[in-house]
mmCIF file of C-alpha atoms in Angstrom:
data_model
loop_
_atom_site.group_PDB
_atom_site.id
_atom_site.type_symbol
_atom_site.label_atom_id
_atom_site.label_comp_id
_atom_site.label_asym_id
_atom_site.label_seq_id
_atom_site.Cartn_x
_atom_site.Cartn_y
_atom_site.Cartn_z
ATOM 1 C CA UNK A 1 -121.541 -54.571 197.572
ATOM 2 C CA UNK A 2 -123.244 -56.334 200.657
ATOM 3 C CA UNK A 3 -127.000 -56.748 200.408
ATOM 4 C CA UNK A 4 -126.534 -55.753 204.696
ATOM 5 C CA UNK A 5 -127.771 -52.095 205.491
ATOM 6 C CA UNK A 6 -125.695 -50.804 208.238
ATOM 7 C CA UNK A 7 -127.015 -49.400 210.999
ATOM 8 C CA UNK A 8 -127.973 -45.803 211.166
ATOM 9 C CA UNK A 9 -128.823 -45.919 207.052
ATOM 10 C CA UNK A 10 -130.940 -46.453 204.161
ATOM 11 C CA UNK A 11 -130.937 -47.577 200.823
ATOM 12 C CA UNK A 12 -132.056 -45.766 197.964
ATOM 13 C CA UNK A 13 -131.900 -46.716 194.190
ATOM 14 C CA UNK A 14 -130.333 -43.681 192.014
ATOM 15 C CA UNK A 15 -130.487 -43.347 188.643
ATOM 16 C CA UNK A 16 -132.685 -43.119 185.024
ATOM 17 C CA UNK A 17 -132.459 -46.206 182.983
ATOM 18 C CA UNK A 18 -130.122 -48.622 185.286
ATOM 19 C CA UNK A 19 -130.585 -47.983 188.636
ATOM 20 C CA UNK A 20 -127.743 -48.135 191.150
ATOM 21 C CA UNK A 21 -128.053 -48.600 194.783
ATOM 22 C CA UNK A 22 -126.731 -46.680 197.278
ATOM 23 C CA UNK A 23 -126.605 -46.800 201.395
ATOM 24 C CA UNK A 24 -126.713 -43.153 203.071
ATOM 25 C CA UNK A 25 -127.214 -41.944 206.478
ATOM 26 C CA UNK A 26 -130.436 -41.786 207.883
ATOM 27 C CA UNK A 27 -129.060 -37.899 209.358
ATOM 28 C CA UNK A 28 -129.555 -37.087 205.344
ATOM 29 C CA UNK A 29 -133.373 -37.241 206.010
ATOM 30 C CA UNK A 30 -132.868 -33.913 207.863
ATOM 31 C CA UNK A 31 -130.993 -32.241 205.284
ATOM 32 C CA UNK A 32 -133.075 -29.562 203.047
ATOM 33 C CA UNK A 33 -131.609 -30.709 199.602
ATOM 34 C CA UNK A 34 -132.313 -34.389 200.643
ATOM 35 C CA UNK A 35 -135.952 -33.808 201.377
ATOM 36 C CA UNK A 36 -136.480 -32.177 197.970
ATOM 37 C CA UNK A 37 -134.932 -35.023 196.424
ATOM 38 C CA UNK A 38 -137.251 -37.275 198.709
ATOM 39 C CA UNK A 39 -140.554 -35.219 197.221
ATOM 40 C CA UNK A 40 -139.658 -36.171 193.935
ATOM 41 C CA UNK A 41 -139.254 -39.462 194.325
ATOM 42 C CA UNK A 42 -142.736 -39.213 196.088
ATOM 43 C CA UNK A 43 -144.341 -36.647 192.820
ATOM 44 C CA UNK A 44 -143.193 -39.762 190.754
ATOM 45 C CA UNK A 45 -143.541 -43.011 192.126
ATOM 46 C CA UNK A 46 -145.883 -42.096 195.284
ATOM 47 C CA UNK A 47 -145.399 -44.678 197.917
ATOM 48 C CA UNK A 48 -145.021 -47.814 195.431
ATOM 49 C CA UNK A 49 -141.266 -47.799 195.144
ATOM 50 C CA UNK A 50 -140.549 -50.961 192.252
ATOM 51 C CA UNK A 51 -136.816 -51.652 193.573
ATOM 52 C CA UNK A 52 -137.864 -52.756 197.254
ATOM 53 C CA UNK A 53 -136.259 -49.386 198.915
ATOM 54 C CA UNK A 54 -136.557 -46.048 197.815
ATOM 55 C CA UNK A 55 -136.075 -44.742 194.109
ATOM 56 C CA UNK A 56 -134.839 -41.200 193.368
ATOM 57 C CA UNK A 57 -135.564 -40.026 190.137
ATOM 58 C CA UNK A 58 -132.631 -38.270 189.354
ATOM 59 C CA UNK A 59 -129.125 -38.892 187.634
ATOM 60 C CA UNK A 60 -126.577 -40.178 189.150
ATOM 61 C CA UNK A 61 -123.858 -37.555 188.719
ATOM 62 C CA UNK A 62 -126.582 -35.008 190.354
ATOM 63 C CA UNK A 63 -127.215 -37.873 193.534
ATOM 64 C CA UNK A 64 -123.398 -38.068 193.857
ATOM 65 C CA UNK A 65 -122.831 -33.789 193.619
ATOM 66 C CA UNK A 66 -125.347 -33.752 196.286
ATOM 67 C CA UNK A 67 -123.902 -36.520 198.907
ATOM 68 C CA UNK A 68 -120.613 -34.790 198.543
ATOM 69 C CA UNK A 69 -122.158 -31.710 199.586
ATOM 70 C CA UNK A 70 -124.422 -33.202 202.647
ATOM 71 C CA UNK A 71 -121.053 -35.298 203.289
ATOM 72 C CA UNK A 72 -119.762 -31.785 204.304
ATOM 73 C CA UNK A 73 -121.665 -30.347 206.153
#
């Protein structure tokens, strides 16, 4: 995968013990589901985030039910 962010995203690091990294939209930060996501990762790792972008604490299976749903909409 390209270390290059495209325009119009973000990276975020997904994942409990290896961490994976994956490039969404920035439109995601308006989604409901995304946001709650985004609090966690805030509840857990504040604003110190260890991977260089943002690291949701969830598993990946979860992260990838929920892009297919935002993909959707």
């Amino acid at each position: 995968m390209s270390s290059k962010t495209p325009k119009g995203h973000l990276v975020v690091y997904v994942g409990e013990a290896e961490k994976k990294r994956y490039m969404v939209p920035i439109s995601y930060l308006n989604q409901p589901l995304f946001l709650d996501l985004l609090n966690k990762a805030e509840e857990e790792f504040g604003y110190d985030h260890p991977m260089g972008g943002l690291t949701i604490p969830c598993r990946e299976e979860t992260f990838i039910d929920l892009i297919s749903q935002l993909s959707e909409l």
